[in-house]
Coordinates of C-alpha atoms in Angstrom, one line a residue:
M141 CA 7.7 -4.6 4.2
V142 CA 4.7 -2.9 2.6
E143 CA 6.7 0.3 2.1
Q144 CA 8.4 -1.0 -1.0
F145 CA 5.0 -1.0 -2.7
E146 CA 4.3 2.7 -1.9
G147 CA 4.1 5.2 -4.7
T148 CA 2.3 5.7 -8.0
W149 CA 2.4 2.9 -10.6
K150 CA 1.1 2.9 -14.2
L151 CA 0.1 -0.2 -16.1
A152 CA 2.8 -1.1 -18.6
S153 CA 1.6 -4.5 -19.8
S154 CA -1.2 -7.0 -19.2
D155 CA -1.3 -10.6 -20.1
N156 CA -4.4 -12.9 -20.1
F157 CA -6.5 -10.3 -18.1
D158 CA -9.6 -10.9 -20.2
E159 CA -9.6 -14.6 -19.4
Y160 CA -9.1 -13.8 -15.7
M161 CA -12.0 -11.4 -15.7
K162 CA -14.2 -14.0 -17.5
A163 CA -13.2 -16.6 -14.8
I164 CA -14.3 -14.3 -11.9
G165 CA -17.6 -13.6 -13.7
V166 CA -17.1 -10.1 -15.1
N167 CA -19.7 -9.3 -17.8
F168 CA -18.7 -8.6 -21.4
A169 CA -19.2 -4.8 -21.4
T170 CA -17.2 -4.4 -18.1
R171 CA -14.4 -6.6 -19.5
Q172 CA -14.2 -4.4 -22.6
M173 CA -13.7 -1.4 -20.4
G174 CA -11.2 -3.3 -18.2
N175 CA -9.2 -4.3 -21.2
L176 CA -9.0 -0.7 -22.5
A177 CA -8.2 0.9 -19.1
K178 CA -4.6 1.7 -18.3
P179 CA -4.9 2.1 -14.6
K180 CA -2.7 4.1 -12.4
L181 CA -2.2 2.4 -9.0
V182 CA -1.5 4.6 -6.0
I183 CA -0.4 2.8 -2.8
S184 CA 0.3 4.6 0.5
V185 CA 0.8 3.5 4.1
G186 CA -0.6 5.7 6.9
D187 CA 1.1 6.1 10.3
D188 CA -1.7 4.0 11.8
G189 CA -0.8 1.0 9.6
V190 CA -3.7 1.5 7.3
I191 CA -2.8 0.8 3.7
T192 CA -4.6 2.7 0.9
M193 CA -4.7 1.3 -2.6
K194 CA -6.3 3.5 -5.2
S195 CA -6.9 2.4 -8.8
E196 CA -7.5 5.3 -11.2
T197 CA -8.7 5.1 -14.8
T198 CA -10.7 7.4 -17.1
F199 CA -13.7 5.1 -16.5
K200 CA -13.6 4.6 -12.7
T201 CA -11.6 5.2 -9.6
T202 CA -11.7 2.7 -6.8
E203 CA -10.1 3.0 -3.4
T204 CA -9.5 0.2 -0.8
K205 CA -8.3 0.8 2.7
F206 CA -7.1 -2.1 4.8
K207 CA -4.8 -3.4 7.5
L208 CA -2.7 -6.5 7.0
N209 CA -4.1 -9.8 8.3
E210 CA -7.6 -8.3 8.9
Q211 CA -10.6 -9.5 6.8
F212 CA -12.9 -6.8 5.5
D213 CA -15.8 -6.4 3.1
E214 CA -14.6 -5.1 -0.3
T215 CA -16.7 -3.9 -3.2
T216 CA -14.5 -4.6 -6.2
A217 CA -14.2 -2.4 -9.3
D218 CA -16.5 -4.9 -11.2
G219 CA -19.1 -4.7 -8.5
R220 CA -18.5 -8.0 -6.6
T221 CA -18.8 -7.9 -2.8
T222 CA -16.0 -10.0 -1.3
K223 CA -14.5 -10.9 2.0
T224 CA -11.0 -9.8 1.5
T225 CA -7.7 -10.3 3.4
F226 CA -4.3 -8.9 2.6
T227 CA -1.1 -10.5 4.0
C228 CA 2.6 -10.1 3.4
E229 CA 4.3 -13.4 2.4
N230 CA 7.9 -13.7 1.2
G231 CA 8.1 -10.1 0.0
K232 CA 4.7 -10.3 -1.7
L233 CA 1.5 -8.4 -0.9
V234 CA -1.1 -11.2 -1.2
Q235 CA -4.8 -10.3 -1.6
V236 CA -7.4 -13.1 -1.2
Q237 CA -11.0 -12.4 -2.2
N238 CA -13.8 -14.8 -1.3
W239 CA -17.4 -14.5 -2.6
E240 CA -20.3 -16.9 -3.4
G241 CA -18.1 -19.9 -2.7
K242 CA -15.3 -18.7 -5.0
T243 CA -11.8 -17.6 -4.2
T244 CA -9.3 -15.5 -6.2
T245 CA -5.8 -14.5 -5.2
L246 CA -3.8 -11.5 -6.3
E247 CA -0.1 -11.5 -5.6
R248 CA 1.8 -8.3 -6.0
E249 CA 5.6 -8.1 -5.8
I250 CA 8.4 -5.8 -6.8
Q251 CA 10.7 -7.3 -9.5
D252 CA 13.5 -5.2 -11.2
G253 CA 11.9 -2.0 -10.0
K254 CA 8.5 -2.9 -11.4
L255 CA 5.3 -4.0 -9.6
T256 CA 4.0 -7.3 -10.9
A257 CA 0.4 -8.4 -10.1
K258 CA -0.4 -12.0 -10.6
C259 CA -4.1 -12.7 -10.7
V260 CA -5.2 -16.3 -10.1
M261 CA -8.7 -17.9 -10.4
D262 CA -8.7 -21.6 -10.5
D263 CA -6.3 -22.5 -13.4
I264 CA -6.5 -19.1 -15.1
V265 CA -3.5 -16.8 -14.4
A266 CA -3.2 -13.2 -15.6
V267 CA -0.1 -11.0 -15.1
R268 CA -0.2 -7.2 -15.0
T269 CA 3.1 -5.2 -14.8
Y270 CA 3.2 -1.7 -13.5
E271 CA 6.1 0.8 -13.8
K272 CA 6.8 3.4 -11.2
D273 CA 5.5 6.8 -12.2
A274 CA 8.1 9.6 -11.8

């Protein structure tokens, strides 16, 4: 199920991401870098079931390792410490982050050969689309 997400993906488009970052509490300077960054997303699955998701930009590289359905402590690219769980639901890779009484959800799915990441915080929705890197 998760195998369809494996590979290297580059950001092709981003819609409403600044508003999403504002909603989750990202400061102005970090938002500016986040808006300029064109991340490359590298997803791999190990034989032991551990999934690695690496986001690489000219500013910062972050790497998250996880198993589905197991909560873990995540330090996000913007510095938040969250209790995070990844699940697979209806062909989507769903990431739920909880911190300081807040919750955000990131749903990733493959549509027409592209990886779409829908980022939701309360009533704010951002959509980031990645294309497979050859």
